[in-house]
Amino acid sequence: MKSAAGFTLVELLITASILAIIGTLLGVFASAGIRSWGQNREQVEAQESARAALARMTKTIRKAASADNGAYTISTAAAQTLTFYANVDSDTNREQVRFFLQGTNLKIGIIQPVGQPATYPAGNEAVSVLAGGIQNSANPIFLYYDTNYTGTQAALTQPVNLQDVRLVHITLSIDTDTTKPPTAIDLQTSTSFRNLKNNL
C-alpha cells in the first residue's frame, strides 16, 4: 500500500537513479572544464617563457663580438641553431653562445674561454632550457638578412655566408600539446648584430 506521507521503493529508486545521472554529468563537465583550464594555463605559461626567451636572445645577440681568440663574431647561422660570441656575464671574456632547438625545447649553451690563446672546448658547454613547447619542427627559428635588408627582401639562403649576416629574425611557434586546443601561436622578433651592422 502507498502511504500518503511517503514514497514507494520504486519512486526512491527512480529518484536515486536520476540524481546519479545528474551527478555523473556534472562530474564529466567539471572534469572537462578543469582539463581545459589546465591546458590553457600551460599554453599561457609556455608563451610567457617564450617571450622571456626572445627578450634574452635579442639582448645577447646585440652584444655579439669577435671571440677572445679573434675568431669571427658568428660561428654558425643555421635554421635551428645560432652560435656566436658575446660577453654574457660580469667578466671581461667573450663566451661562445649557442641557441638551438632540441625536441620541443629551445636551449642555450654557453662555453667559457680557457687558455691563451683562448679555446672553447665543446665538453665545457653549460646547457639550459630557455623555453618549452616549441613546435617549429622543420620551420626555421632563425632567418638571416644582409646589409641590404630594408624590410621586404627575402632571407639569405642556407647555407648562409656568415660574413653577409647583419640581422636575424626569430620565430617561435608555441604549443604545449598539438593534439588539443588552444592552437599554436607564433612569437617573432628581429635584431641586428650591432658590432657588424652597417645600415641596420
PDB file of C-alpha atoms in Angstrom:
ATOM      1  CA  MET A   1       0.000   0.000   0.000  1.00  0.00           C
ATOM      2  CA  LYS A   2       1.151   3.515  -0.820  1.00  0.00           C
ATOM      3  CA  SER A   3       1.257   5.903   2.104  1.00  0.00           C
ATOM      4  CA  ALA A   4       0.044   9.442   1.538  1.00  0.00           C
ATOM      5  CA  ALA A   5       3.007  10.728   3.545  1.00  0.00           C
ATOM      6  CA  GLY A   6       5.823   8.711   1.935  1.00  0.00           C
ATOM      7  CA  PHE A   7       7.389   7.258  -1.224  1.00  0.00           C
ATOM      8  CA  THR A   8       7.343   3.809  -2.641  1.00  0.00           C
ATOM      9  CA  LEU A   9      10.548   1.878  -3.165  1.00  0.00           C
ATOM     10  CA  VAL A  10      10.197   2.319  -6.921  1.00  0.00           C
ATOM     11  CA  GLU A  11       9.940   6.087  -6.567  1.00  0.00           C
ATOM     12  CA  LEU A  12      13.043   6.172  -4.375  1.00  0.00           C
ATOM     13  CA  LEU A  13      14.996   4.071  -6.874  1.00  0.00           C
ATOM     14  CA  ILE A  14      13.961   6.313  -9.770  1.00  0.00           C
ATOM     15  CA  THR A  15      14.902   9.441  -7.832  1.00  0.00           C
ATOM     16  CA  ALA A  16      18.261   7.962  -6.863  1.00  0.00           C
ATOM     17  CA  SER A  17      18.941   6.993 -10.477  1.00  0.00           C
ATOM     18  CA  ILE A  18      18.132  10.484 -11.740  1.00  0.00           C
ATOM     19  CA  LEU A  19      20.380  12.071  -9.101  1.00  0.00           C
ATOM     20  CA  ALA A  20      23.203   9.655 -10.003  1.00  0.00           C
ATOM     21  CA  ILE A  21      22.911  10.566 -13.689  1.00  0.00           C
ATOM     22  CA  ILE A  22      22.910  14.275 -12.911  1.00  0.00           C
ATOM     23  CA  GLY A  23      25.911  13.858 -10.610  1.00  0.00           C
ATOM     24  CA  THR A  24      27.805  11.922 -13.261  1.00  0.00           C
ATOM     25  CA  LEU A  25      27.108  14.554 -15.919  1.00  0.00           C
ATOM     26  CA  LEU A  26      28.190  17.355 -13.580  1.00  0.00           C
ATOM     27  CA  GLY A  27      31.385  15.445 -12.823  1.00  0.00           C
ATOM     28  CA  VAL A  28      32.136  14.960 -16.514  1.00  0.00           C
ATOM     29  CA  PHE A  29      31.585  18.633 -17.286  1.00  0.00           C
ATOM     30  CA  ALA A  30      33.643  19.734 -14.285  1.00  0.00           C
ATOM     31  CA  SER A  31      36.478  17.388 -15.223  1.00  0.00           C
ATOM     32  CA  ALA A  32      36.479  18.643 -18.828  1.00  0.00           C
ATOM     33  CA  GLY A  33      36.497  22.223 -17.600  1.00  0.00           C
ATOM     34  CA  ILE A  34      39.433  21.584 -15.275  1.00  0.00           C
ATOM     35  CA  ARG A  35      41.393  19.871 -18.069  1.00  0.00           C
ATOM     36  CA  SER A  36      40.675  22.745 -20.462  1.00  0.00           C
ATOM     37  CA  TRP A  37      41.715  25.293 -17.842  1.00  0.00           C
ATOM     38  CA  GLY A  38      44.933  23.362 -17.214  1.00  0.00           C
ATOM     39  CA  GLN A  39      45.755  23.188 -20.918  1.00  0.00           C
ATOM     40  CA  ASN A  40      45.133  26.905 -21.357  1.00  0.00           C
ATOM     41  CA  ARG A  41      47.274  27.676 -18.334  1.00  0.00           C
ATOM     42  CA  GLU A  42      50.135  25.543 -19.666  1.00  0.00           C
ATOM     43  CA  GLN A  43      49.906  27.333 -23.007  1.00  0.00           C
ATOM     44  CA  VAL A  44      49.972  30.773 -21.367  1.00  0.00           C
ATOM     45  CA  GLU A  45      52.968  29.813 -19.229  1.00  0.00           C
ATOM     46  CA  ALA A  46      54.785  28.488 -22.309  1.00  0.00           C
ATOM     47  CA  GLN A  47      54.088  31.745 -24.152  1.00  0.00           C
ATOM     48  CA  GLU A  48      55.416  33.785 -21.229  1.00  0.00           C
ATOM     49  CA  SER A  49      58.595  31.671 -21.163  1.00  0.00           C
ATOM     50  CA  ALA A  50      58.985  32.099 -24.924  1.00  0.00           C
ATOM     51  CA  ARG A  51      58.599  35.887 -24.635  1.00  0.00           C
ATOM     52  CA  ALA A  52      61.264  35.951 -21.933  1.00  0.00           C
ATOM     53  CA  ALA A  53      63.477  33.768 -24.147  1.00  0.00           C
ATOM     54  CA  LEU A  54      63.070  36.146 -27.096  1.00  0.00           C
ATOM     55  CA  ALA A  55      63.992  39.092 -24.893  1.00  0.00           C
ATOM     56  CA  ARG A  56      67.121  37.310 -23.638  1.00  0.00           C
ATOM     57  CA  MET A  57      68.099  36.200 -27.136  1.00  0.00           C
ATOM     58  CA  THR A  58      67.692  39.719 -28.507  1.00  0.00           C
ATOM     59  CA  LYS A  59      69.768  41.240 -25.723  1.00  0.00           C
ATOM     60  CA  THR A  60      72.524  38.639 -26.136  1.00  0.00           C
ATOM     61  CA  ILE A  61      72.699  38.859 -29.933  1.00  0.00           C
ATOM     62  CA  ARG A  62      73.121  42.629 -29.708  1.00  0.00           C
ATOM     63  CA  LYS A  63      76.240  42.039 -27.590  1.00  0.00           C
ATOM     64  CA  ALA A  64      77.851  39.774 -30.184  1.00  0.00           C
ATOM     65  CA  ALA A  65      81.526  40.455 -30.872  1.00  0.00           C
ATOM     66  CA  SER A  66      84.621  38.613 -32.037  1.00  0.00           C
ATOM     67  CA  ALA A  67      85.884  35.763 -29.836  1.00  0.00           C
ATOM     68  CA  ASP A  68      88.697  36.141 -27.333  1.00  0.00           C
ATOM     69  CA  ASN A  69      90.954  34.303 -29.787  1.00  0.00           C
ATOM     70  CA  GLY A  70      89.985  36.621 -32.651  1.00  0.00           C
ATOM     71  CA  ALA A  71      87.518  34.231 -34.305  1.00  0.00           C
ATOM     72  CA  TYR A  72      84.721  35.834 -36.326  1.00  0.00           C
ATOM     73  CA  THR A  73      81.677  37.003 -34.362  1.00  0.00           C
ATOM     74  CA  ILE A  74      79.291  34.412 -35.809  1.00  0.00           C
ATOM     75  CA  SER A  75      80.252  30.743 -35.785  1.00  0.00           C
ATOM     76  CA  THR A  76      77.028  29.073 -37.012  1.00  0.00           C
ATOM     77  CA  ALA A  77      73.971  30.571 -38.693  1.00  0.00           C
ATOM     78  CA  ALA A  78      71.603  27.673 -39.420  1.00  0.00           C
ATOM     79  CA  ALA A  79      67.815  27.420 -39.464  1.00  0.00           C
ATOM     80  CA  GLN A  80      67.571  25.900 -35.974  1.00  0.00           C
ATOM     81  CA  THR A  81      70.941  26.894 -34.496  1.00  0.00           C
ATOM     82  CA  LEU A  82      72.734  30.197 -33.994  1.00  0.00           C
ATOM     83  CA  THR A  83      76.228  30.244 -32.477  1.00  0.00           C
ATOM     84  CA  PHE A  84      78.245  33.389 -31.828  1.00  0.00           C
ATOM     85  CA  TYR A  85      80.485  35.067 -29.266  1.00  0.00           C
ATOM     86  CA  ALA A  86      79.427  37.612 -26.658  1.00  0.00           C
ATOM     87  CA  ASN A  87      80.194  38.693 -23.120  1.00  0.00           C
ATOM     88  CA  VAL A  88      77.161  37.367 -21.261  1.00  0.00           C
ATOM     89  CA  ASP A  89      78.382  37.607 -17.681  1.00  0.00           C
ATOM     90  CA  SER A  90      80.217  40.043 -15.441  1.00  0.00           C
ATOM     91  CA  ASP A  91      83.760  39.155 -16.518  1.00  0.00           C
ATOM     92  CA  THR A  92      85.748  40.612 -19.419  1.00  0.00           C
ATOM     93  CA  ASN A  93      85.746  37.446 -21.541  1.00  0.00           C
ATOM     94  CA  ARG A  94      83.559  36.717 -24.521  1.00  0.00           C
ATOM     95  CA  GLU A  95      81.786  33.410 -24.202  1.00  0.00           C
ATOM     96  CA  GLN A  96      80.602  31.182 -27.012  1.00  0.00           C
ATOM     97  CA  VAL A  97      76.797  31.285 -27.044  1.00  0.00           C
ATOM     98  CA  ARG A  98      74.632  28.730 -28.832  1.00  0.00           C
ATOM     99  CA  PHE A  99      70.853  28.974 -29.230  1.00  0.00           C
ATOM    100  CA  PHE A 100      69.353  25.747 -30.536  1.00  0.00           C
ATOM    101  CA  LEU A 101      66.205  23.640 -30.682  1.00  0.00           C
ATOM    102  CA  GLN A 102      66.280  20.166 -29.168  1.00  0.00           C
ATOM    103  CA  GLY A 103      62.978  18.353 -29.439  1.00  0.00           C
ATOM    104  CA  THR A 104      60.425  20.926 -28.295  1.00  0.00           C
ATOM    105  CA  ASN A 105      62.865  22.772 -26.029  1.00  0.00           C
ATOM    106  CA  LEU A 106      64.690  25.941 -27.004  1.00  0.00           C
ATOM    107  CA  LYS A 107      68.059  25.818 -25.275  1.00  0.00           C
ATOM    108  CA  ILE A 108      71.099  27.979 -24.685  1.00  0.00           C
ATOM    109  CA  GLY A 109      74.630  26.610 -24.431  1.00  0.00           C
ATOM    110  CA  ILE A 110      77.479  28.725 -23.066  1.00  0.00           C
ATOM    111  CA  ILE A 111      81.187  27.900 -23.218  1.00  0.00           C
ATOM    112  CA  GLN A 112      83.714  29.896 -21.217  1.00  0.00           C
ATOM    113  CA  PRO A 113      87.049  30.527 -22.942  1.00  0.00           C
ATOM    114  CA  VAL A 114      90.106  28.817 -21.470  1.00  0.00           C
ATOM    115  CA  GLY A 115      93.838  29.256 -22.001  1.00  0.00           C
ATOM    116  CA  GLN A 116      95.970  31.600 -24.070  1.00  0.00           C
ATOM    117  CA  PRO A 117      95.230  31.802 -26.902  1.00  0.00           C
ATOM    118  CA  ALA A 118      91.640  31.157 -25.879  1.00  0.00           C
ATOM    119  CA  THR A 119      89.858  27.955 -26.835  1.00  0.00           C
ATOM    120  CA  TYR A 120      86.211  26.984 -26.401  1.00  0.00           C
ATOM    121  CA  PRO A 121      86.075  23.262 -25.509  1.00  0.00           C
ATOM    122  CA  ALA A 122      82.737  21.750 -26.559  1.00  0.00           C
ATOM    123  CA  GLY A 123      82.809  19.492 -23.499  1.00  0.00           C
ATOM    124  CA  ASN A 124      82.622  22.551 -21.251  1.00  0.00           C
ATOM    125  CA  GLU A 125      79.316  23.765 -22.652  1.00  0.00           C
ATOM    126  CA  ALA A 126      76.748  24.570 -19.957  1.00  0.00           C
ATOM    127  CA  VAL A 127      73.271  23.994 -21.414  1.00  0.00           C
ATOM    128  CA  SER A 128      69.948  25.168 -20.009  1.00  0.00           C
ATOM    129  CA  VAL A 129      66.368  25.380 -21.277  1.00  0.00           C
ATOM    130  CA  LEU A 130      65.031  28.787 -22.282  1.00  0.00           C
ATOM    131  CA  ALA A 131      61.510  27.721 -23.270  1.00  0.00           C
ATOM    132  CA  GLY A 132      59.452  24.593 -23.860  1.00  0.00           C
ATOM    133  CA  GLY A 133      56.546  23.736 -26.110  1.00  0.00           C
ATOM    134  CA  ILE A 134      58.362  24.964 -29.225  1.00  0.00           C
ATOM    135  CA  GLN A 135      56.758  23.381 -32.294  1.00  0.00           C
ATOM    136  CA  ASN A 136      58.785  24.883 -35.150  1.00  0.00           C
ATOM    137  CA  SER A 137      59.662  21.389 -36.344  1.00  0.00           C
ATOM    138  CA  ALA A 138      61.054  21.851 -39.882  1.00  0.00           C
ATOM    139  CA  ASN A 139      60.159  25.551 -39.934  1.00  0.00           C
ATOM    140  CA  PRO A 140      63.196  27.733 -39.230  1.00  0.00           C
ATOM    141  CA  ILE A 141      63.627  29.514 -35.950  1.00  0.00           C
ATOM    142  CA  PHE A 142      66.268  31.792 -37.445  1.00  0.00           C
ATOM    143  CA  LEU A 143      66.194  33.699 -40.729  1.00  0.00           C
ATOM    144  CA  TYR A 144      69.165  35.845 -41.693  1.00  0.00           C
ATOM    145  CA  TYR A 145      69.450  39.061 -43.674  1.00  0.00           C
ATOM    146  CA  ASP A 146      72.328  41.074 -45.079  1.00  0.00           C
ATOM    147  CA  THR A 147      73.192  44.757 -45.069  1.00  0.00           C
ATOM    148  CA  ASN A 148      70.738  45.478 -47.899  1.00  0.00           C
ATOM    149  CA  TYR A 149      67.694  44.468 -45.875  1.00  0.00           C
ATOM    150  CA  THR A 150      65.005  47.174 -45.755  1.00  0.00           C
ATOM    151  CA  GLY A 151      62.049  45.055 -44.669  1.00  0.00           C
ATOM    152  CA  THR A 152      60.894  43.310 -47.826  1.00  0.00           C
ATOM    153  CA  GLN A 153      63.862  41.289 -49.090  1.00  0.00           C
ATOM    154  CA  ALA A 154      63.911  37.518 -48.855  1.00  0.00           C
ATOM    155  CA  ALA A 155      66.080  35.873 -46.231  1.00  0.00           C
ATOM    156  CA  LEU A 156      69.556  34.649 -47.124  1.00  0.00           C
ATOM    157  CA  THR A 157      69.500  31.091 -48.418  1.00  0.00           C
ATOM    158  CA  GLN A 158      71.124  28.258 -46.487  1.00  0.00           C
ATOM    159  CA  PRO A 159      73.964  27.716 -46.078  1.00  0.00           C
ATOM    160  CA  VAL A 160      74.457  31.422 -45.481  1.00  0.00           C
ATOM    161  CA  ASN A 161      77.748  33.224 -45.857  1.00  0.00           C
ATOM    162  CA  LEU A 162      78.499  34.247 -42.263  1.00  0.00           C
ATOM    163  CA  GLN A 163      80.194  37.420 -43.447  1.00  0.00           C
ATOM    164  CA  ASP A 164      76.896  38.571 -45.000  1.00  0.00           C
ATOM    165  CA  VAL A 165      74.740  38.257 -41.874  1.00  0.00           C
ATOM    166  CA  ARG A 166      73.718  41.531 -40.269  1.00  0.00           C
ATOM    167  CA  LEU A 167      70.244  40.858 -38.894  1.00  0.00           C
ATOM    168  CA  VAL A 168      68.421  37.799 -37.587  1.00  0.00           C
ATOM    169  CA  HIS A 169      64.657  37.247 -37.495  1.00  0.00           C
ATOM    170  CA  ILE A 170      63.472  34.819 -34.819  1.00  0.00           C
ATOM    171  CA  THR A 171      60.171  32.914 -34.869  1.00  0.00           C
ATOM    172  CA  LEU A 172      58.959  30.621 -32.084  1.00  0.00           C
ATOM    173  CA  SER A 173      55.789  28.570 -32.605  1.00  0.00           C
ATOM    174  CA  ILE A 174      54.347  27.772 -29.179  1.00  0.00           C
ATOM    175  CA  ASP A 175      52.013  24.837 -28.499  1.00  0.00           C
ATOM    176  CA  THR A 176      52.297  22.626 -25.436  1.00  0.00           C
ATOM    177  CA  ASP A 177      50.044  19.923 -26.940  1.00  0.00           C
ATOM    178  CA  THR A 178      49.445  19.821 -30.688  1.00  0.00           C
ATOM    179  CA  THR A 179      46.567  17.344 -30.301  1.00  0.00           C
ATOM    180  CA  LYS A 180      44.440  19.642 -28.156  1.00  0.00           C
ATOM    181  CA  PRO A 181      43.263  23.257 -28.210  1.00  0.00           C
ATOM    182  CA  PRO A 182      44.267  26.032 -27.996  1.00  0.00           C
ATOM    183  CA  THR A 183      46.106  26.275 -31.304  1.00  0.00           C
ATOM    184  CA  ALA A 184      49.752  27.272 -31.671  1.00  0.00           C
ATOM    185  CA  ILE A 185      50.758  30.911 -31.505  1.00  0.00           C
ATOM    186  CA  ASP A 186      53.812  32.401 -33.242  1.00  0.00           C
ATOM    187  CA  LEU A 187      56.034  34.892 -31.445  1.00  0.00           C
ATOM    188  CA  GLN A 188      58.509  36.860 -33.549  1.00  0.00           C
ATOM    189  CA  THR A 189      61.230  39.437 -33.218  1.00  0.00           C
ATOM    190  CA  SER A 190      64.192  40.772 -35.184  1.00  0.00           C
ATOM    191  CA  THR A 191      67.509  42.118 -34.014  1.00  0.00           C
ATOM    192  CA  SER A 192      70.807  43.149 -35.538  1.00  0.00           C
ATOM    193  CA  PHE A 193      74.378  42.273 -34.668  1.00  0.00           C
ATOM    194  CA  ARG A 194      75.346  45.751 -33.533  1.00  0.00           C
ATOM    195  CA  ASN A 195      79.087  45.243 -33.978  1.00  0.00           C
ATOM    196  CA  LEU A 196      78.512  44.094 -37.570  1.00  0.00           C
ATOM    197  CA  LYS A 197      75.702  46.371 -38.708  1.00  0.00           C
ATOM    198  CA  ASN A 198      76.055  48.956 -41.420  1.00  0.00           C
ATOM    199  CA  ASN A 199      72.661  50.439 -42.173  1.00  0.00           C
ATOM    200  CA  LEU A 200      70.566  48.237 -39.852  1.00  0.00           C
TER     201      LEU A 200
END
